[in-house]
Amino acid sequence: EEATAAIARSRLAARSARDSAFLPQDSDFMEPKTVDYDIQLDYYRAVGVDEFETSEEIQRRCEKFKSMFMLQEELAKLHLGGRSKPASDVKDNVVKAACSILLHQATRRQYDHDRDMEVAAEKVGLRKRLPEKAVPDGR
């Protein structure tokens, strides 16, 4: 508990210093998640930002990806004779999930907290941290 709280305080301070629009509320932890997330995936890396990035910059990155996905979809339709390509591209799905998670303050805070608990558990020797899953790099 104490280790998780220390990590969380550090995260809040760093993010608040960098993002003036960040207004954490205790109620963030009671809101439903926008999507289920996998704590072994680094959604920040998927969109090419660090974990303290401003919501504004994440929004810009997500808009860039959205435009890119729309262009790819249109090109696929042209190439496939008007048929849409299946939405099975892993990178597309991870980036879309990342945008949904990181642009919703409550879900982002829940995701960060869950990952912080893993780091804290490893630091105090309760368990070994789960290995991160490979994620497409958005940079």
Coordinates of C-alpha atoms in Angstrom, one line a residue:
E1 CA 0.0 0.0 0.0
E2 CA 2.7 2.5 1.0
A3 CA 4.8 1.8 -2.0
T4 CA 1.9 2.1 -4.3
A5 CA 0.8 5.4 -2.6
A6 CA 4.4 6.8 -3.0
I7 CA 4.5 5.9 -6.7
A8 CA 1.0 7.4 -7.2
R9 CA 2.0 10.7 -5.4
S10 CA 5.0 10.9 -7.6
R11 CA 3.0 10.3 -10.8
L12 CA 0.4 12.9 -9.7
A13 CA 3.0 15.5 -9.0
A14 CA 4.8 14.9 -12.3
R15 CA 1.7 14.9 -14.4
S16 CA 0.2 18.0 -12.6
A17 CA 3.4 19.9 -13.2
R18 CA 3.3 19.1 -16.9
D19 CA -0.4 19.2 -17.7
S20 CA -2.3 22.2 -16.3
A21 CA -5.6 20.7 -17.6
F22 CA -5.1 17.6 -15.4
L23 CA -7.6 17.8 -12.5
P24 CA -7.5 14.6 -10.6
Q25 CA -10.6 13.6 -8.6
D26 CA -11.1 10.8 -6.1
S27 CA -14.2 9.9 -8.1
D28 CA -12.0 8.9 -11.1
F29 CA -11.6 5.5 -9.5
M30 CA -15.3 5.0 -9.2
E31 CA -16.1 5.7 -12.8
P32 CA -16.5 2.8 -15.3
K33 CA -13.6 2.2 -17.6
T34 CA -14.1 3.2 -21.2
V35 CA -12.5 -0.1 -22.3
D36 CA -11.0 -3.0 -20.5
Y37 CA -7.2 -2.7 -20.6
D38 CA -4.3 -5.0 -20.3
I39 CA -1.8 -3.7 -17.7
Q40 CA 0.9 -5.6 -19.5
L41 CA 0.5 -3.3 -22.6
D42 CA 2.2 0.1 -22.6
Y43 CA -0.5 2.2 -24.2
Y44 CA 1.6 5.3 -23.9
R45 CA 4.2 3.7 -26.1
A46 CA 1.6 2.6 -28.6
V47 CA 0.7 6.3 -29.3
G48 CA 4.3 7.5 -29.0
V49 CA 4.2 9.5 -25.8
D50 CA 5.5 9.2 -22.2
E51 CA 3.3 8.5 -19.2
F52 CA 3.2 12.1 -18.1
E53 CA 2.2 13.6 -21.5
T54 CA -0.6 16.2 -21.6
S55 CA -4.0 15.2 -22.7
E56 CA -3.8 17.8 -25.4
E57 CA -0.7 16.1 -27.0
I58 CA -2.2 12.7 -26.7
Q59 CA -5.3 14.0 -28.5
R60 CA -3.1 15.3 -31.3
R61 CA -1.4 12.0 -31.6
C62 CA -4.7 10.1 -31.6
E63 CA -6.1 12.5 -34.3
K64 CA -3.0 11.8 -36.4
F65 CA -3.5 8.0 -36.1
K66 CA -7.2 8.4 -36.8
S67 CA -6.5 10.2 -40.0
M68 CA -3.9 7.6 -40.9
F69 CA -6.3 4.7 -40.2
M70 CA -9.0 6.4 -42.3
L71 CA -6.6 6.9 -45.2
Q72 CA -5.5 3.2 -44.9
E73 CA -9.2 2.2 -44.9
E74 CA -9.9 4.2 -48.1
L75 CA -6.9 2.8 -49.8
A76 CA -7.8 -0.8 -48.8
K77 CA -11.4 -0.2 -50.2
L78 CA -9.9 0.9 -53.5
H79 CA -7.5 -2.0 -53.6
L80 CA -10.2 -4.5 -52.5
G81 CA -12.8 -3.4 -55.0
G82 CA -14.9 -1.4 -52.6
R83 CA -14.8 -3.9 -49.8
S84 CA -13.6 -2.8 -46.4
K85 CA -10.5 -4.5 -44.9
P86 CA -11.2 -6.4 -41.7
A87 CA -10.5 -4.6 -38.5
S88 CA -8.0 -7.2 -37.4
D89 CA -4.8 -5.3 -37.6
V90 CA -3.3 -5.6 -34.1
K91 CA -1.5 -2.2 -34.2
D92 CA -4.7 -0.4 -35.2
N93 CA -6.7 -2.1 -32.4
V94 CA -4.0 -1.4 -29.8
V95 CA -3.7 2.3 -30.8
K96 CA -7.5 2.7 -30.8
A97 CA -7.7 1.2 -27.3
A98 CA -4.8 3.4 -26.2
C99 CA -6.6 6.5 -27.4
S100 CA -9.8 5.5 -25.6
I101 CA -7.9 4.7 -22.4
L102 CA -5.5 7.7 -22.3
L103 CA -8.1 10.3 -23.4
H104 CA -10.5 9.5 -20.6
Q105 CA -9.1 10.8 -17.4
A106 CA -10.8 8.3 -15.1
T107 CA -9.7 5.3 -17.2
R108 CA -6.2 6.6 -17.6
R109 CA -5.9 7.1 -13.8
Q110 CA -7.2 3.6 -13.2
Y111 CA -4.7 2.2 -15.8
D112 CA -1.8 4.1 -14.2
H113 CA -2.8 3.0 -10.7
D114 CA -3.0 -0.7 -11.7
R115 CA 0.4 -0.5 -13.3
D116 CA 1.8 1.3 -10.3
M117 CA 0.5 -1.5 -8.1
E118 CA 2.5 -4.0 -10.2
V119 CA 5.7 -1.9 -9.8
A120 CA 5.2 -1.4 -6.1
A121 CA 4.6 -5.2 -5.6
E122 CA 7.8 -5.9 -7.3
K123 CA 9.7 -3.3 -5.3
V124 CA 8.6 -4.7 -2.0
G125 CA 9.2 -8.2 -3.1
L126 CA 5.6 -9.4 -3.1
R127 CA 5.8 -10.7 -6.6
K128 CA 7.7 -10.4 -9.8
R129 CA 6.2 -7.9 -12.2
L130 CA 4.4 -9.3 -15.2
P131 CA 6.4 -9.0 -18.3
E132 CA 5.3 -6.3 -20.7
K133 CA 3.7 -7.5 -23.9
A134 CA 5.1 -6.3 -27.2
V135 CA 3.3 -3.2 -28.3
P136 CA 3.6 -1.4 -31.6
D137 CA 5.7 1.7 -31.1
G138 CA 3.8 4.8 -32.1
R139 CA 6.9 7.0 -32.4

